[in-house]
Coordinates of C-alpha atoms and ligand atoms in Angstrom, one line a residue:
M286 CA 20.1 -3.7 13.7
P287 CA 17.2 -5.0 15.8
S288 CA 15.0 -5.8 12.7
Q289 CA 17.8 -7.9 11.3
T290 CA 17.9 -9.8 14.6
V291 CA 14.2 -10.4 14.3
I292 CA 14.7 -11.8 10.8
C293 CA 17.5 -14.2 11.9
D294 CA 15.5 -15.3 15.0
H295 CA 12.6 -16.5 12.8
Y296 CA 14.8 -18.2 10.2
D297 CA 15.1 -21.6 12.0
Q298 CA 11.3 -22.0 12.0
H299 CA 11.1 -20.8 8.4
V300 CA 13.5 -23.5 7.2
A301 CA 11.5 -26.1 9.1
T302 CA 8.4 -24.9 7.3
C303 CA 10.1 -25.1 4.0
Q304 CA 11.2 -28.7 4.8
E305 CA 7.7 -29.7 5.7
R306 CA 6.1 -28.0 2.7
W307 CA 8.5 -29.5 0.2
A308 CA 8.3 -32.9 1.7
Q309 CA 4.5 -32.9 1.5
A310 CA 4.4 -31.4 -2.0
L311 CA 7.0 -33.8 -3.4
A312 CA 5.3 -36.8 -1.8
A313 CA 1.9 -35.7 -3.1
E314 CA 3.3 -35.5 -6.6
G315 CA 5.3 -38.7 -6.4
F316 CA 8.8 -37.2 -6.4
D317 CA 11.7 -38.4 -4.2
A318 CA 13.7 -35.2 -4.4
A319 CA 14.1 -31.8 -6.1
V320 CA 17.0 -29.9 -7.6
I321 CA 16.5 -26.1 -7.4
H322 CA 18.8 -24.1 -9.7
A323 CA 19.4 -20.4 -8.9
G324 CA 19.7 -19.6 -12.6
S325 CA 22.6 -18.4 -14.7
E326 CA 23.6 -15.0 -15.9
I327 CA 22.4 -13.9 -19.3
I328 CA 24.8 -12.2 -21.6
S329 CA 23.6 -9.4 -23.9
F330 CA 23.7 -10.1 -27.6
L331 CA 27.1 -9.7 -29.3
D332 CA 28.6 -8.4 -26.1
D333 CA 30.1 -9.7 -22.8
Y334 CA 28.0 -7.8 -20.3
H335 CA 25.3 -9.5 -18.2
Y336 CA 21.7 -8.5 -17.6
P337 CA 20.9 -7.9 -13.9
F338 CA 20.6 -11.3 -12.3
R339 CA 17.5 -12.4 -10.5
T340 CA 17.6 -15.6 -8.5
N341 CA 15.0 -18.3 -9.0
P342 CA 12.4 -17.4 -6.3
H343 CA 12.1 -21.1 -5.3
L344 CA 15.7 -21.0 -4.2
L345 CA 15.3 -17.6 -2.5
A346 CA 12.4 -19.0 -0.5
W347 CA 14.9 -21.3 1.2
A348 CA 17.9 -18.9 1.7
P349 CA 18.8 -15.3 0.9
L350 CA 20.9 -16.1 -2.1
T351 CA 20.1 -12.9 -3.9
R352 CA 23.2 -12.6 -6.0
H353 CA 24.2 -16.2 -6.4
H354 CA 23.8 -17.4 -9.9
D355 CA 24.6 -21.1 -10.5
S356 CA 24.2 -22.1 -6.9
V357 CA 22.0 -25.2 -6.6
L358 CA 20.0 -26.7 -3.7
V359 CA 19.2 -30.4 -3.6
V360 CA 16.1 -31.2 -1.4
E361 CA 15.6 -34.7 -0.4
P362 CA 13.0 -35.2 2.4
G363 CA 14.5 -36.7 5.5
N364 CA 18.0 -35.4 4.7
R365 CA 19.7 -32.1 5.3
P366 CA 19.3 -30.0 2.1
V367 CA 22.6 -29.9 0.2
L368 CA 23.6 -26.5 -1.2
Y369 CA 26.1 -26.4 -4.0
Y370 CA 27.4 -22.9 -3.3
Y371 CA 29.0 -21.5 -6.5
Q372 CA 32.2 -19.6 -5.7
P373 CA 34.2 -19.5 -8.9
D374 CA 37.9 -18.8 -8.8
D375 CA 37.6 -15.5 -10.7
Y376 CA 39.5 -12.3 -11.1
W377 CA 37.1 -10.5 -13.4
Y378 CA 34.2 -10.6 -11.0
L379 CA 34.0 -10.9 -7.3
P380 CA 32.7 -14.3 -6.3
P381 CA 30.1 -14.6 -3.5
S382 CA 31.6 -14.4 0.0
D383 CA 31.5 -17.3 2.3
P384 CA 27.9 -17.9 3.5
A385 CA 26.8 -16.3 6.8
S386 CA 26.2 -18.9 9.5
W387 CA 22.7 -17.6 10.5
W388 CA 21.3 -19.2 7.4
A389 CA 24.0 -21.5 6.1
D390 CA 24.0 -23.7 9.3
H391 CA 20.8 -25.2 8.1
F392 CA 22.4 -26.7 5.0
D393 CA 25.1 -29.0 4.0
V394 CA 27.0 -26.3 2.1
R395 CA 29.5 -27.4 -0.5
S396 CA 31.5 -24.6 -2.1
V397 CA 32.0 -25.4 -5.8
R398 CA 34.2 -23.8 -8.4
D399 CA 32.4 -25.2 -11.5
T400 CA 28.8 -24.6 -12.5
G401 CA 28.0 -28.3 -13.1
Q402 CA 29.4 -29.9 -10.0
W403 CA 25.9 -30.3 -8.5
R404 CA 25.2 -33.0 -11.1
D405 CA 27.2 -35.5 -9.1
G406 CA 24.8 -35.0 -6.2
V407 CA 21.4 -35.6 -7.9
P408 CA 19.7 -38.2 -5.7
A409 CA 18.5 -41.5 -7.1
G410 CA 14.7 -41.9 -7.8
R411 CA 12.3 -39.5 -9.4
V412 CA 13.7 -36.0 -9.2
A413 CA 12.0 -32.7 -10.0
F414 CA 14.2 -29.9 -11.5
I415 CA 13.1 -26.4 -10.7
G416 CA 14.4 -23.3 -12.6
D417 CA 15.2 -22.0 -16.0
A418 CA 18.9 -22.3 -16.2
P419 CA 20.2 -23.6 -19.5
D420 CA 21.9 -26.4 -17.5
L421 CA 18.4 -27.8 -16.8
Q422 CA 17.2 -27.9 -20.3
G423 CA 16.3 -31.4 -21.6
R424 CA 15.4 -32.8 -18.1
D425 CA 12.2 -34.8 -18.2
E426 CA 10.8 -33.5 -14.9
L427 CA 11.4 -29.8 -15.4
N428 CA 9.2 -27.5 -13.5
P429 CA 6.3 -30.0 -13.1
E430 CA 3.2 -27.9 -13.1
R431 CA 1.2 -29.5 -10.3
L432 CA 4.3 -29.5 -8.0
L433 CA 4.9 -25.8 -8.7
N434 CA 1.2 -25.0 -8.1
R435 CA 1.4 -26.7 -4.7
L436 CA 4.6 -24.8 -3.8
H437 CA 3.1 -21.5 -5.1
L438 CA 0.0 -22.0 -3.0
D439 CA 2.2 -22.7 0.0
R440 CA 4.1 -19.5 -0.6
T441 CA 0.9 -17.4 -0.3
R442 CA 1.0 -18.1 3.5
K443 CA 4.0 -16.2 4.7
T444 CA 6.1 -17.5 7.6
P445 CA 7.1 -15.1 10.5
Y446 CA 10.6 -14.8 8.8
E447 CA 9.0 -13.7 5.6
L448 CA 6.8 -11.2 7.3
A449 CA 9.8 -9.8 9.1
C450 CA 11.6 -9.4 5.8
I451 CA 8.7 -7.7 4.1
A452 CA 8.2 -5.4 7.2
E453 CA 11.9 -4.4 7.0
S454 CA 11.6 -3.9 3.3
S455 CA 8.6 -1.6 3.9
R456 CA 10.7 0.4 6.4
V457 CA 13.5 0.9 3.9
A458 CA 11.1 1.9 1.2
A459 CA 9.2 4.3 3.5
R460 CA 12.4 6.1 4.4
A461 CA 13.2 6.5 0.7
H462 CA 9.7 7.7 -0.1
V463 CA 10.0 10.4 2.5
E464 CA 13.2 11.6 0.9
A465 CA 11.6 11.4 -2.6
E466 CA 8.7 13.7 -1.4
R467 CA 11.3 16.1 0.0
A468 CA 13.0 16.2 -3.4
F469 CA 9.7 16.8 -5.2
R470 CA 8.9 19.7 -2.9
E471 CA 12.4 21.1 -3.7
G472 CA 11.4 21.1 -7.4
C473 CA 13.7 18.2 -8.5
S474 CA 13.3 16.4 -11.8
E475 CA 12.1 12.8 -12.0
Y476 CA 15.7 11.6 -12.4
E477 CA 16.9 13.6 -9.4
I478 CA 14.0 12.3 -7.3
H479 CA 14.8 8.7 -8.4
V480 CA 18.5 9.2 -7.4
R481 CA 17.5 10.6 -4.0
Y482 CA 15.2 7.6 -3.5
C483 CA 17.9 5.1 -4.2
E484 CA 20.4 6.9 -2.0
A485 CA 17.9 7.0 0.9
A486 CA 17.1 3.3 0.4
G487 CA 20.7 2.3 0.0
L488 CA 19.8 0.4 -3.1
V489 CA 20.9 0.6 -6.7
D490 CA 18.5 0.1 -9.6
A491 CA 19.2 -3.6 -10.0
E492 CA 18.4 -4.2 -6.3
L493 CA 15.0 -2.7 -6.5
P494 CA 12.1 -5.1 -6.8
Y495 CA 10.8 -3.3 -9.9
G496 CA 11.7 -0.2 -11.8
N497 CA 10.7 2.9 -9.8
I498 CA 7.8 4.8 -11.2
V499 CA 8.7 8.4 -10.6
A500 CA 6.1 10.5 -12.4
L501 CA 5.5 14.3 -12.3
N502 CA 2.3 15.9 -13.6
T503 CA 0.6 14.1 -16.5
N504 CA 3.2 11.2 -16.4
G505 CA 1.2 10.0 -13.3
A506 CA -1.4 8.9 -15.7
V507 CA 0.9 6.3 -17.3
L508 CA 0.4 3.3 -15.1
H509 CA 3.9 1.8 -15.4
Y510 CA 5.7 5.0 -16.4
Q511 CA 9.3 4.1 -17.0
Q512 CA 11.1 7.2 -18.0
R513 CA 12.9 9.5 -15.6
Q514 CA 13.1 12.9 -17.2
H515 CA 16.3 14.8 -16.4
Q516 CA 14.6 18.1 -17.1
R517 CA 12.7 19.8 -14.3
P518 CA 9.2 20.7 -15.5
E519 CA 8.4 24.4 -15.6
V520 CA 5.4 23.8 -13.3
C521 CA 5.3 21.0 -10.8
R522 CA 1.7 20.2 -10.0
S523 CA 1.8 16.7 -8.8
F524 CA 4.0 13.7 -8.0
L525 CA 3.2 10.0 -8.1
I526 CA 5.8 7.6 -6.9
D527 CA 5.5 3.8 -7.0
A528 CA 8.7 2.3 -5.5
G529 CA 9.7 -0.5 -3.2
A530 CA 12.7 -2.1 -1.6
T531 CA 14.0 -5.6 -1.0
Q532 CA 15.2 -7.4 2.1
Q533 CA 16.7 -10.9 1.8
G534 CA 14.9 -11.0 -1.6
Y535 CA 11.4 -10.0 -0.2
A536 CA 9.8 -7.0 -1.8
S537 CA 7.8 -4.0 -0.6
D538 CA 5.6 -2.2 -3.1
I539 CA 4.4 1.3 -2.1
T540 CA 2.8 4.1 -3.9
R541 CA 2.1 7.7 -2.8
T542 CA 0.7 10.7 -4.6
Y543 CA 1.3 14.3 -3.7
S544 CA 0.0 17.7 -4.8
A545 CA 2.2 20.7 -5.0
N546 CA -0.6 22.9 -3.8
G547 CA -4.1 22.8 -2.2
G548 CA -7.2 22.7 -4.3
S549 CA -9.3 20.0 -5.9
F550 CA -6.5 17.6 -6.8
S551 CA -5.1 17.8 -3.3
E552 CA -8.6 17.1 -1.8
M553 CA -9.1 14.2 -4.2
I554 CA -5.8 12.7 -2.9
E555 CA -7.2 13.0 0.7
A556 CA -10.5 11.4 -0.4
M557 CA -8.6 8.5 -2.1
D558 CA -6.4 8.1 1.0
G559 CA -9.5 7.6 3.2
L560 CA -11.0 5.3 0.7
Q561 CA -7.8 3.3 0.5
L562 CA -7.6 2.9 4.3
G563 CA -11.2 1.6 4.3
L564 CA -10.2 -1.0 1.8
C565 CA -7.1 -2.0 3.7
D566 CA -9.3 -2.6 6.8
G567 CA -11.5 -5.0 4.8
M568 CA -8.6 -7.4 4.0
R569 CA -9.6 -10.2 6.3
A570 CA -9.5 -14.0 6.2
G571 CA -12.5 -15.3 4.3
V572 CA -13.0 -12.3 2.2
D573 CA -13.0 -12.8 -1.6
Y574 CA -10.5 -10.3 -3.0
R575 CA -12.7 -9.9 -6.1
D576 CA -15.4 -8.4 -4.0
M577 CA -12.9 -5.9 -2.6
H578 CA -11.9 -5.0 -6.1
L579 CA -15.5 -4.3 -7.1
R580 CA -16.0 -2.4 -3.8
A581 CA -13.0 -0.2 -4.8
H582 CA -14.7 0.6 -8.1
Q583 CA -17.8 1.6 -6.3
D584 CA -15.9 3.8 -3.9
I585 CA -13.8 5.4 -6.6
A586 CA -16.9 6.2 -8.6
G587 CA -18.2 7.8 -5.4
V588 CA -15.1 10.1 -5.3
L589 CA -15.5 10.9 -9.0
H590 CA -19.1 11.8 -8.4
D591 CA -18.3 13.9 -5.3
F592 CA -15.7 15.8 -7.2
D593 CA -18.1 16.4 -10.1
V594 CA -16.0 14.5 -12.6
I595 CA -18.8 12.1 -13.5
T596 CA -22.4 13.0 -13.6
V597 CA -23.9 9.6 -13.1
D598 CA -24.3 7.8 -9.8
P599 CA -21.5 5.4 -8.7
A600 CA -23.5 2.2 -9.3
T601 CA -24.3 3.3 -12.9
A602 CA -20.6 4.2 -13.4
V603 CA -19.5 0.7 -12.3
E604 CA -22.2 -1.0 -14.3
S605 CA -21.5 0.9 -17.5
G606 CA -17.7 0.4 -17.3
L607 CA -17.1 4.2 -16.8
S608 CA -15.3 3.6 -13.5
S609 CA -12.8 1.5 -15.4
V610 CA -12.0 4.5 -17.6
F611 CA -10.6 6.1 -14.5
F612 CA -9.4 3.0 -12.6
P613 CA -8.2 0.6 -15.3
H614 CA -6.0 -1.8 -13.2
G615 CA -6.6 -4.3 -10.4
L616 CA -6.9 -3.4 -6.8
G617 CA -3.7 -5.2 -6.0
H618 CA -1.8 -8.5 -5.9
Y619 CA 0.1 -10.9 -3.6
L620 CA 3.5 -9.7 -2.5
G621 CA 6.6 -11.6 -1.5
L622 CA 9.7 -12.8 -3.2
Q623 CA 8.1 -11.5 -6.4
T624 CA 6.4 -8.1 -6.6
H625 CA 3.5 -9.8 -8.3
D626 CA 3.7 -12.9 -6.2
V627 CA 2.6 -16.3 -7.3
A628 CA -0.8 -18.1 -7.1
G629 CA -3.0 -15.1 -7.1
L630 CA -5.4 -16.6 -9.7
I631 CA -5.4 -20.3 -8.9
A632 CA -7.6 -22.5 -6.7
D633 CA -5.6 -25.7 -6.4
E634 CA -2.7 -27.8 -7.5
E635 CA -4.5 -28.5 -10.8
G636 CA -4.1 -24.8 -11.5
T637 CA -7.9 -24.4 -11.7
E638 CA -8.4 -20.7 -12.5
L639 CA -10.4 -18.5 -10.3
P640 CA -11.9 -16.2 -12.9
R641 CA -11.7 -12.4 -12.8
P642 CA -15.0 -10.5 -12.7
E643 CA -16.2 -9.8 -16.2
G644 CA -14.8 -6.6 -17.5
H645 CA -11.8 -6.6 -15.1
P646 CA -9.1 -8.3 -17.1
F647 CA -6.1 -6.9 -15.2
L648 CA -7.0 -8.1 -11.7
R649 CA -4.1 -10.2 -10.4
L650 CA -5.7 -11.7 -7.3
T651 CA -9.0 -13.6 -7.3
R652 CA -8.6 -15.7 -4.2
T653 CA -10.4 -15.8 -0.9
L654 CA -8.0 -14.4 1.6
E655 CA -6.2 -16.5 4.3
A656 CA -4.2 -15.6 7.3
G657 CA -0.6 -15.2 6.3
N658 CA -1.3 -13.6 2.9
V659 CA 0.5 -10.5 2.1
L660 CA -1.0 -8.3 -0.5
T661 CA -1.1 -4.8 -1.9
V662 CA -4.1 -2.4 -1.8
E663 CA -3.7 0.2 -4.5
P664 CA -6.8 1.9 -5.7
G665 CA -6.1 4.5 -8.4
L666 CA -7.9 7.3 -10.2
Y667 CA -6.3 8.7 -13.4
F668 CA -7.0 11.0 -16.3
I669 CA -5.8 8.8 -19.2
D670 CA -6.3 10.4 -22.6
T671 CA -6.6 7.2 -24.6
L672 CA -9.2 5.7 -22.3
L673 CA -11.2 9.0 -22.0
N674 CA -11.1 9.4 -25.8
G675 CA -12.3 5.8 -26.2
W676 CA -15.2 6.4 -23.9
R677 CA -16.2 9.6 -25.7
A678 CA -16.0 7.9 -29.1
R679 CA -18.3 5.1 -27.9
N680 CA -20.7 7.1 -25.6
G681 CA -20.5 10.7 -26.6
D682 CA -20.5 13.0 -23.6
D683 CA -22.5 10.5 -21.6
G684 CA -21.7 10.6 -17.8
V685 CA -18.6 12.7 -17.9
N686 CA -18.1 16.3 -16.9
W687 CA -15.5 17.1 -19.6
A688 CA -14.7 20.5 -18.3
R689 CA -13.7 19.0 -15.0
V690 CA -11.7 16.4 -16.7
E691 CA -9.8 19.1 -18.6
E692 CA -9.2 21.0 -15.4
L693 CA -7.8 17.9 -13.6
S694 CA -5.9 16.1 -16.4
P695 CA -2.7 18.1 -16.0
Y696 CA -2.3 16.4 -12.6
G697 CA -2.1 12.9 -14.2
G698 CA -3.5 10.7 -11.5
I699 CA -3.6 9.3 -8.0
R700 CA -2.6 5.9 -6.6
I701 CA -2.1 5.1 -3.0
E702 CA -0.7 1.7 -2.2
D703 CA 0.0 -0.1 1.1
N704 CA 1.2 -3.6 1.9
I705 CA -1.1 -5.6 4.1
V706 CA -0.8 -8.8 6.1
V707 CA -4.0 -10.8 6.4
T708 CA -4.4 -12.4 9.9
E709 CA -7.1 -14.3 11.8
G710 CA -8.1 -10.9 13.2
E711 CA -7.4 -7.3 12.2
P712 CA -5.3 -6.8 9.1
V713 CA -1.8 -5.5 9.7
N714 CA -0.7 -2.6 7.6
L715 CA 3.0 -2.7 7.1
T716 CA 3.3 0.6 5.3
R717 CA 1.5 3.2 7.4
P718 CA 3.6 2.6 10.6
A719 CA 6.8 2.5 8.4
F720 CA 6.0 6.1 7.3
S721 CA 4.9 7.2 10.8
A722 CA 8.3 6.0 12.2
Q723 CA 10.1 8.4 9.9
G724 CA 8.8 11.3 12.0
Ligands
LIG881 N1 4.0 -1.4 -8.2 C1 4.3 -2.0 -9.4 C2 3.3 -3.0 -9.9 O1 2.5 -3.4 -9.1 O2 3.3 -3.4 -11.0

């Protein structure tokens, strides 16, 4: 697969960057080495089944150990990193297979049968322990905050390997989104659409970066809608799907909204699509993401006004908080090993907070953009009863055309989300070409 080759080709440089970043961060914080624990499986209460395992992202940043609980990496600047690769002798569960050379050749890999064998390899000196495995509890230098902040800030600037992983993850998700739309147009239930998505992506639930949001009709107004109704609705008006994929642990995070028919809701989707593309185009180095979030409010209020949903001008709607009734979440977030990737709200290794604009408590990214950042752009417009009722209780009928709200509420809401790479020049949209390539 060519994209896989691209990923492998960039990996050498990626590991060199990891070495460099860790050496600098450790030195700056006065550490001689770090021990990064993948994490351990968690067993459900009074049972012997495990919750789906997620590897410590600080280990995943070094190597694609997505299913490797209890593996441990020892990083000591100047030396080849040592990987205690946990391969238990087990007949209940299949242990990880031998590591692939494209990545493993960069490490001193030691296959271990016991979870604690790494303890013999902890270097002398001041060592930072990174992770949340029970095996690490009680260590003095567990997840030192300033060290983590430095590493998190480093992770906001993606390497070419990471960009290739996220781009591939976007292609996988786009393929599955196209299949999901097809299922919607065939009249499938939320559950059926979800299954079709997973099949097209070649991923099971536990391999998805987050639980798919597969919402028909009014369920589109539930921001993190988590149910997947088996029953097909009598009337299918609209479909909102927020679903991604993963590649070597790197996530994509994509949302699309569809209308079953033409009419106002369909036209609103088109207007939101144009608005979203404009915002994507604004994601450039040196831009404060908070300004983009506020611009999104202004633009969305413009759509609401154009479609006669609000009766006040856009500036007044933003000023009064009315735009937040229809767009109550943030414009987006960093994306990478974590769907909501790290360091979106901090300025430096101290963890100095970059405040959100007043009245916008859910914004997850308040930084000034830099080349190498990968982020989402996901403006939304929803008809959410509880927020609309709250507005009405506080403000009476002020500013809202309630007849229009009633007409459009059965469609739930609209969100359109792409994944964007910030560069020194034009932003790179990873999502649109991934859809175009599906034909
Ligand atoms: N797309 C899921 C989320 O951002 O929470």
